[in-house]
PDB file of C-alpha atoms in Angstrom:
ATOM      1  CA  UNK A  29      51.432  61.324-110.807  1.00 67.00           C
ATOM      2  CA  UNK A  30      52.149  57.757-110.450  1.00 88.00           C
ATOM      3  CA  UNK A  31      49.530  55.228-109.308  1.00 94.00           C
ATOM      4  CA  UNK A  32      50.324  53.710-105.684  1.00 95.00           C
ATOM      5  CA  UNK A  33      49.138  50.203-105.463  1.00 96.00           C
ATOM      6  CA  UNK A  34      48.779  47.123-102.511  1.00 97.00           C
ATOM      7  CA  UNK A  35      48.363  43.866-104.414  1.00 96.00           C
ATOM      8  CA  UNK A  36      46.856  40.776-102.221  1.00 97.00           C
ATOM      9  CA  UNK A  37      47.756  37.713-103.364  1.00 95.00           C
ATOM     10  CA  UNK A  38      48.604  34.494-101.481  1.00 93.00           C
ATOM     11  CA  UNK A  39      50.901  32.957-104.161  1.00 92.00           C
ATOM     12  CA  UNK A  40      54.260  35.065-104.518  1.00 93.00           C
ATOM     13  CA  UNK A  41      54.521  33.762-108.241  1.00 93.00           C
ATOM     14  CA  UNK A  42      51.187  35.671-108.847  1.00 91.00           C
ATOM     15  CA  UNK A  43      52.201  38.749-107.443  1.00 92.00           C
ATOM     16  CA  UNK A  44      55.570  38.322-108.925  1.00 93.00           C
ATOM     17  CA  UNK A  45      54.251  38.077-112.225  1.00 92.00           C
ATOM     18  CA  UNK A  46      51.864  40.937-111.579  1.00 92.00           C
ATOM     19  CA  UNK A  47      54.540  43.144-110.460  1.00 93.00           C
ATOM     20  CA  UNK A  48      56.409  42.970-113.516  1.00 93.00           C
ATOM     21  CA  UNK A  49      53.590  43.431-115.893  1.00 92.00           C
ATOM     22  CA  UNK A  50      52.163  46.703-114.054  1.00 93.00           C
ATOM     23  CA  UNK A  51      55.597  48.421-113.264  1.00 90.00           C
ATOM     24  CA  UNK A  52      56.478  48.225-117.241  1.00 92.00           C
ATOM     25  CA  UNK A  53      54.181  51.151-116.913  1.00 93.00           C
ATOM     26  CA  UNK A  54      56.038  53.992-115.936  1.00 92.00           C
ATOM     27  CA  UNK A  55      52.619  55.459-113.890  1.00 93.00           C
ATOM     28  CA  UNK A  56      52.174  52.592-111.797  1.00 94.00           C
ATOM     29  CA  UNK A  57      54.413  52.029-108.679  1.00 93.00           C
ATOM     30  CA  UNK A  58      53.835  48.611-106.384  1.00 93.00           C
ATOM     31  CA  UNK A  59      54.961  49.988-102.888  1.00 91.00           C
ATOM     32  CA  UNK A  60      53.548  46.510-101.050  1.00 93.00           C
ATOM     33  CA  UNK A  61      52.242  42.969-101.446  1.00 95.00           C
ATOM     34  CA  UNK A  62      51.117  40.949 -98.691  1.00 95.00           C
ATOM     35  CA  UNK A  63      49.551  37.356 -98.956  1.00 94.00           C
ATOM     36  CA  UNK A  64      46.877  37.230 -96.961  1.00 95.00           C
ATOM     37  CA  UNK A  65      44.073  39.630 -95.961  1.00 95.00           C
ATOM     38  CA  UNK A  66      44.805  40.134 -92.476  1.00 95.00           C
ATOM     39  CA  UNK A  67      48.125  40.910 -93.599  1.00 96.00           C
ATOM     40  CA  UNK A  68      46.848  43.595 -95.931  1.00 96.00           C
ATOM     41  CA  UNK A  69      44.447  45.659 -93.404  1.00 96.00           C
ATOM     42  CA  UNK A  70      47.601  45.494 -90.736  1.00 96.00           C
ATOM     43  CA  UNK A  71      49.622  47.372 -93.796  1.00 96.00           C
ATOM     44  CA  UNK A  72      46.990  49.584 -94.182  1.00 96.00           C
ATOM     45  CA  UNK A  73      46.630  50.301 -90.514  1.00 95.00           C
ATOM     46  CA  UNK A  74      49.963  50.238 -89.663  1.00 95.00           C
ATOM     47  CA  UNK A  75      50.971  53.420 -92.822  1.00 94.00           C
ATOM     48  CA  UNK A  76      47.990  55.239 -91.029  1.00 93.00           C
ATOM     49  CA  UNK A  77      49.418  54.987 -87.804  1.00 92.00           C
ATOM     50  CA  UNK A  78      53.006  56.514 -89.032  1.00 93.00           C
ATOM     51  CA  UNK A  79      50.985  58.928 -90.772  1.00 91.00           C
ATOM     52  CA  UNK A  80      52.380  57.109 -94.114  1.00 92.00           C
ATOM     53  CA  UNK A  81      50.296  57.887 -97.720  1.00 91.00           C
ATOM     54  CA  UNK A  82      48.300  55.063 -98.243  1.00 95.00           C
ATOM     55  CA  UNK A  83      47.977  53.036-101.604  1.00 96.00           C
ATOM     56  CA  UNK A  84      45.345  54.649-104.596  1.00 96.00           C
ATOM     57  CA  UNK A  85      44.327  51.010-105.186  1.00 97.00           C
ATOM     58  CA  UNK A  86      44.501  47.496-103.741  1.00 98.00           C
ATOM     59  CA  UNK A  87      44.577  44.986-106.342  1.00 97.00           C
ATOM     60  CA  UNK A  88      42.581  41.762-103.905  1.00 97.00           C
ATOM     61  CA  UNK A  89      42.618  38.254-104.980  1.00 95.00           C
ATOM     62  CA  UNK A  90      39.480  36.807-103.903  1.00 91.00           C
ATOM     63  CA  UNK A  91      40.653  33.445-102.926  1.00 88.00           C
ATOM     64  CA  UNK A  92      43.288  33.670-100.139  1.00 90.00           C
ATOM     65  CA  UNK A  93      43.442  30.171 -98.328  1.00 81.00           C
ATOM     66  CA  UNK A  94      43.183  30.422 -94.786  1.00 79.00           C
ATOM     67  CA  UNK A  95      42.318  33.414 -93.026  1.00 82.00           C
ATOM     68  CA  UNK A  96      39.733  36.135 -94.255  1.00 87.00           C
ATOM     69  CA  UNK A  97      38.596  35.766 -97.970  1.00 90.00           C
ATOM     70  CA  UNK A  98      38.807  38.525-100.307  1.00 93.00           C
ATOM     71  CA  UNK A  99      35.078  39.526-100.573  1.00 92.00           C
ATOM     72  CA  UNK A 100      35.402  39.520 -96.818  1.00 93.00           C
ATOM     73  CA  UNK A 101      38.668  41.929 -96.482  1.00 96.00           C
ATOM     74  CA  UNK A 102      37.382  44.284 -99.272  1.00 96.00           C
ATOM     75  CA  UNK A 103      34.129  44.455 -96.741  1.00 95.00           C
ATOM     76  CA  UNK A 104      36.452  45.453 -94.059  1.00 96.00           C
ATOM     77  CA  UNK A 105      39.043  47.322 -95.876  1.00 97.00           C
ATOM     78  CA  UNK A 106      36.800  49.648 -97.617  1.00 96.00           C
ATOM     79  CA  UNK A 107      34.995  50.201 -94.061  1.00 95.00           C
ATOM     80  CA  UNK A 108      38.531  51.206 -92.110  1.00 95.00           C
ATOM     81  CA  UNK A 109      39.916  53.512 -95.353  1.00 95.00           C
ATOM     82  CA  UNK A 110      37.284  54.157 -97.424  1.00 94.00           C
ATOM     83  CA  UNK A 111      39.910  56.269 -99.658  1.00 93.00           C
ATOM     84  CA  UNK A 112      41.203  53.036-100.839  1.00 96.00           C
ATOM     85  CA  UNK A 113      40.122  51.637-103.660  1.00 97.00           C
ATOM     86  CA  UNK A 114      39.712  48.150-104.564  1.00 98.00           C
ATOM     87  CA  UNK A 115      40.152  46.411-107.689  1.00 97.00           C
ATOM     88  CA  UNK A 116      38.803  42.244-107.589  1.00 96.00           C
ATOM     89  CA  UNK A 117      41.602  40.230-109.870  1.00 94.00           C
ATOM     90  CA  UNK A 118      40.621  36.931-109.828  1.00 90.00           C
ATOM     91  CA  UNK A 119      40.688  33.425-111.852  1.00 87.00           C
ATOM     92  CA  UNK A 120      36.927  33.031-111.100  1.00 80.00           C
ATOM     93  CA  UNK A 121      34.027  34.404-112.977  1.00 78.00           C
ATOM     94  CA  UNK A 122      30.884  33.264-110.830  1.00 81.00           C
ATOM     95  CA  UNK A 123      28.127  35.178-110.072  1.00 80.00           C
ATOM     96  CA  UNK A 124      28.242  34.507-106.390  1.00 79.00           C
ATOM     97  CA  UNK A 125      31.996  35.807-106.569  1.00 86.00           C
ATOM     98  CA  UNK A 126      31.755  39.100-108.852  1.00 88.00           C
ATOM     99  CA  UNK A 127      28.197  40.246-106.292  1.00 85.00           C
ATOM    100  CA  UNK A 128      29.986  39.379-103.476  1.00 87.00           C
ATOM    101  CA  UNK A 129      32.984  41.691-104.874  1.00 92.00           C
ATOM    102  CA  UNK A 130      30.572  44.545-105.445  1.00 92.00           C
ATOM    103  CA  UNK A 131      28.479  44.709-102.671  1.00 90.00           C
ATOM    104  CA  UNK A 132      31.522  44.836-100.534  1.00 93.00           C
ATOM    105  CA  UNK A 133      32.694  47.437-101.650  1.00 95.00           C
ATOM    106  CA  UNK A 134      35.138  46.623-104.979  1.00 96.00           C
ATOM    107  CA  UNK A 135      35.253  49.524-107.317  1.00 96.00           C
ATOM    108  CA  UNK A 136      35.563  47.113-110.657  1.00 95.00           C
ATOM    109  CA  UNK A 137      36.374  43.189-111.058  1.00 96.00           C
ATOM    110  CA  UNK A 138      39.221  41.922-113.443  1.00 95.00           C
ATOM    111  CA  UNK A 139      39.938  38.395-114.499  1.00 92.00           C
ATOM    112  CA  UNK A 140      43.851  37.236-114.004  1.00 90.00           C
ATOM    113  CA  UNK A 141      44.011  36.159-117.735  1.00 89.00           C
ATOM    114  CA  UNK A 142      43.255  39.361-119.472  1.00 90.00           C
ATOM    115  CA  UNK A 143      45.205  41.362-121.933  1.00 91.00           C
ATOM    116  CA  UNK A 144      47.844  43.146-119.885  1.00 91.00           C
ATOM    117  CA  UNK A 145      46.995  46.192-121.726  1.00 93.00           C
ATOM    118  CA  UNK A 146      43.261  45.574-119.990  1.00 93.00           C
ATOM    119  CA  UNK A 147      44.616  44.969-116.420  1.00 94.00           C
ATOM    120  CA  UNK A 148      46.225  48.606-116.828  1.00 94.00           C
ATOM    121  CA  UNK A 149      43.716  49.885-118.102  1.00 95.00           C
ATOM    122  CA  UNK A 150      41.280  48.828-115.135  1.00 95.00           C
ATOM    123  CA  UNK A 151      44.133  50.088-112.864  1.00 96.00           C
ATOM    124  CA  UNK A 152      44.137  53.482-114.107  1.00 95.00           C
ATOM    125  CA  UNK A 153      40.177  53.385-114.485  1.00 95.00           C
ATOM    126  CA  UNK A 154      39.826  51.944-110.754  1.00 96.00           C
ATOM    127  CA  UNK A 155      42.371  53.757-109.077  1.00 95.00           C
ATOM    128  CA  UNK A 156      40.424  57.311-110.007  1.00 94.00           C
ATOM    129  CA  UNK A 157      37.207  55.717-109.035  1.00 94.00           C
ATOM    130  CA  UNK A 158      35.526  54.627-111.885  1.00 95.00           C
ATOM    131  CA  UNK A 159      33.913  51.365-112.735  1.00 94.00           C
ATOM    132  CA  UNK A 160      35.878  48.425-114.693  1.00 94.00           C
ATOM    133  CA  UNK A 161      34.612  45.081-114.904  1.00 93.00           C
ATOM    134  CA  UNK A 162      35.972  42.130-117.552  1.00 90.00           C
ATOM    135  CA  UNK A 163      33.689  41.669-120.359  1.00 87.00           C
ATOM    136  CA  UNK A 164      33.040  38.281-119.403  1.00 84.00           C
ATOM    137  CA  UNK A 165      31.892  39.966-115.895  1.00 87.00           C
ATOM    138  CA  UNK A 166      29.705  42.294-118.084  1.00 86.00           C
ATOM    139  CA  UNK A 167      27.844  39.542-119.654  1.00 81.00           C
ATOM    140  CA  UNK A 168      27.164  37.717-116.226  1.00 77.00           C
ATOM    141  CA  UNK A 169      25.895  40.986-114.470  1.00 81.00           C
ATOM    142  CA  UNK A 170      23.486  41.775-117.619  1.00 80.00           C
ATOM    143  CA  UNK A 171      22.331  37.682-117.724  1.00 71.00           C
ATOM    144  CA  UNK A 172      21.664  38.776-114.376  1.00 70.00           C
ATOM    145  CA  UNK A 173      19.945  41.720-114.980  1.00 73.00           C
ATOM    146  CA  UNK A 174      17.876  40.635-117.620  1.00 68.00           C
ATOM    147  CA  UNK A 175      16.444  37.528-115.513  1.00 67.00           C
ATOM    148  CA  UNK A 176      15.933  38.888-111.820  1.00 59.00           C
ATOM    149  CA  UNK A 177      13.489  36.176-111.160  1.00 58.00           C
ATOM    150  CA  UNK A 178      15.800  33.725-111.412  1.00 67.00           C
ATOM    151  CA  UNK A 179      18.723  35.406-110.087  1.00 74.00           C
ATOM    152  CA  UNK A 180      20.156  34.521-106.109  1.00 79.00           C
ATOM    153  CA  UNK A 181      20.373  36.376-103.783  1.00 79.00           C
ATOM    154  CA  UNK A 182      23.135  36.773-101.790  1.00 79.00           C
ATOM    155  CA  UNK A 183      21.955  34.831 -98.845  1.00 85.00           C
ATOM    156  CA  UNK A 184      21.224  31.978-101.359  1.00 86.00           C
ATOM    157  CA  UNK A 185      24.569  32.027-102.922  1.00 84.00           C
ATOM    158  CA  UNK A 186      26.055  31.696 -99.776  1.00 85.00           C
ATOM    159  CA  UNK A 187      24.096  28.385 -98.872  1.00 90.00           C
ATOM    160  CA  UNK A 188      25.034  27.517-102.310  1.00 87.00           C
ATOM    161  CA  UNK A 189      28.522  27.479-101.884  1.00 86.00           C
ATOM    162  CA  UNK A 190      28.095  26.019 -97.777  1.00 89.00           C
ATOM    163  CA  UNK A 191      26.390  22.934 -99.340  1.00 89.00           C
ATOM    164  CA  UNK A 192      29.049  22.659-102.420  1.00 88.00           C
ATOM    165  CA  UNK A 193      31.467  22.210 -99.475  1.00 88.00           C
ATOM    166  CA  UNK A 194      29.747  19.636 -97.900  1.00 90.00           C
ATOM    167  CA  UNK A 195      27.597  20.989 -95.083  1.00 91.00           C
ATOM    168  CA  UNK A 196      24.820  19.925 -93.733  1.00 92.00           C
ATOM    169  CA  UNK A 197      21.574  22.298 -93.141  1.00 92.00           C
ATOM    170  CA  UNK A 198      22.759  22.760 -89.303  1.00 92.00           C
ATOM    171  CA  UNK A 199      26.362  23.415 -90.209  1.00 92.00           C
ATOM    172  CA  UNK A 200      24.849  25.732 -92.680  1.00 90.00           C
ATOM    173  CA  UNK A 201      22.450  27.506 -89.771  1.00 90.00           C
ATOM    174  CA  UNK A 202      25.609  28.019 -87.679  1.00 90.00           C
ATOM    175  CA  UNK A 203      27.984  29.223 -89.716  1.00 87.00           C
ATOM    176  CA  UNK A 204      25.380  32.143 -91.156  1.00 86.00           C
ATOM    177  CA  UNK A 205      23.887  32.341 -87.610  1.00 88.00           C
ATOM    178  CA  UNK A 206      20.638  31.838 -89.000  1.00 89.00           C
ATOM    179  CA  UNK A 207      17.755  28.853 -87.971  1.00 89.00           C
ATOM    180  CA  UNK A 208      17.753  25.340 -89.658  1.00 90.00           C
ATOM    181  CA  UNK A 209      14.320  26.426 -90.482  1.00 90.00           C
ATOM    182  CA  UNK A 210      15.370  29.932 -92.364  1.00 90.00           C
ATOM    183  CA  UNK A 211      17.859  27.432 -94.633  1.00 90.00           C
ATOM    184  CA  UNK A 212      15.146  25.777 -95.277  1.00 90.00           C
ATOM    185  CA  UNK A 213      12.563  28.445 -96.803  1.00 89.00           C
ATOM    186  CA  UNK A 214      16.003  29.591 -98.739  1.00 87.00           C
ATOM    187  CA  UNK A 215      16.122  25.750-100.250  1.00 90.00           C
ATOM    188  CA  UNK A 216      12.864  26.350-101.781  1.00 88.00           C
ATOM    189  CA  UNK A 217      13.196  29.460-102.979  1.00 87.00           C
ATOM    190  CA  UNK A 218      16.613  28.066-104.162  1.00 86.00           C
ATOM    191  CA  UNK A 219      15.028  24.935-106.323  1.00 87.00           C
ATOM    192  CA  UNK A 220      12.392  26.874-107.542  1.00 86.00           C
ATOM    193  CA  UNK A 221      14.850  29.344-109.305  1.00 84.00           C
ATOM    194  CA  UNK A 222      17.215  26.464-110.816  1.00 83.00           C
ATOM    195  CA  UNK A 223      14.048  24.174-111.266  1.00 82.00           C
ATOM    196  CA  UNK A 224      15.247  21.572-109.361  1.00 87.00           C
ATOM    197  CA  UNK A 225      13.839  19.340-106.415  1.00 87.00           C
ATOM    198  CA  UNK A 226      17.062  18.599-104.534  1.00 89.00           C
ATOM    199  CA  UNK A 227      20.290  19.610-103.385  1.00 88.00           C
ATOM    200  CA  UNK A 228      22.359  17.399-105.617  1.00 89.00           C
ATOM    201  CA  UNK A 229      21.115  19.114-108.763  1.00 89.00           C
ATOM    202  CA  UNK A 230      21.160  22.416-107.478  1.00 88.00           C
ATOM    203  CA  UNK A 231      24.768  22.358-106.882  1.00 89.00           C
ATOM    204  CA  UNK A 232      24.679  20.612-110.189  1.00 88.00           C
ATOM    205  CA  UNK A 233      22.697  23.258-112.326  1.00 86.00           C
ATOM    206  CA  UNK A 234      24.574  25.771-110.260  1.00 84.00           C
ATOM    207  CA  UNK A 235      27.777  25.065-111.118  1.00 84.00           C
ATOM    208  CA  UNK A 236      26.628  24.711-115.186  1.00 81.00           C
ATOM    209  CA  UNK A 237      25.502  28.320-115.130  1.00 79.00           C
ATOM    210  CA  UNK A 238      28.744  29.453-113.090  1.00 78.00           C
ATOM    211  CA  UNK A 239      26.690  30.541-110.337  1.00 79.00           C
ATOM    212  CA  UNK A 240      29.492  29.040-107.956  1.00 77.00           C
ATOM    213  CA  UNK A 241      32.552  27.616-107.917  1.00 73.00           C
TER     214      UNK A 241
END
């Protein structure tokens, strides 16, 4: 039976390319690409609504420009159709990305530049259910794994990323709807696991060990 799969990608050269190197495989059948998450749980909701067969797998970019992210839709996607599964195929490697991926619900996580006999592979592995994550994903889970002192959470990796982009601790309070004072006790706990003393070389020692973009 042939693998029925929603790719999620906001650049149409990406999915092009994708396409291609999936439907070589005679298993493996694209029936819809959208670029953009909202886009993507409309699709979804719209084939349930006709009474359509939804897609084994949704191959989600985690970087979608405006709109919902991908960690975000996989969060909601997986909540609506929980049948679906999700496969992360990304450019980025971080350890804020491939957590975020997980704990929302992504069945394995896939870099863009692997082998394409890899990426089929993880299709066939993630579209029955099972686990698939990029080696260099491996190695960043088990770094992770084998130092959980030092290791953010995901609260922390979210400030992380909010202070990368420029904001400020009350921009930061806001847009988690937490207190100025809660970003603060995170801050601490933040410098004392990169063994810093201030934001600039947290972001710095942050990015070194690919803990964010």
């Amino acid at each position: 039976m042939s693998i029925r799969i929603m790719m999620v990608d906001d650049h149409p050269v990406v999915r092009a390319g994708l396409r291609a190197l999936l439907e070589a495989d005679p298993d493996i059948e694209v029936g819809c690409e959208v670029g953009s998450g909202e886009a993507a749980l409309a699709e979804l909701d719209r084939l349930v609504t006709l009474g359509d067969t939804l897609p084994d797998l949704v191959l989600m970019d985690l970087n979608l420009g405006a709109g919902a992210g991908g960690i975000e839709t996989t969060r909601t996607l997986r909540e609506r159709h929980p049948g679906v599964q999700v496969l992360a195929v990304t450019t980025f490697d971080t350890e804020a990305d491939i957590v975020g991926a997980l704990e929302a619900g992504a069945v394995g996580y896939v870099l863009k530049d692997s082998p394409t006999a890899a990426l089929v592979d993880a299709v066939r592995e993630a579209a029955a259910g099972r686990s698939v994550l990029s080696p260099e994903v491996q190695q960043r889970l088990v770094a992770r794994m084998t130092s959980p002192a030092t290791a953010l959470s995901p609260r922390e990796s979210e400030i992380l990323e909010a202070l990368a982009g420029g904001a400020t601790n009350r921009q930061v309070a806001k847009a988690l709807f937490i207190s100025e004072s809660t970003v603060k006790t995170h801050l601490v706990h933040l410098y004392e696991k990169l063994g810093v003393d201030n934001r600039t070389a947290a972001l710095r020692v942050a990015r070194e060990r690919r803990l964010i973009r």
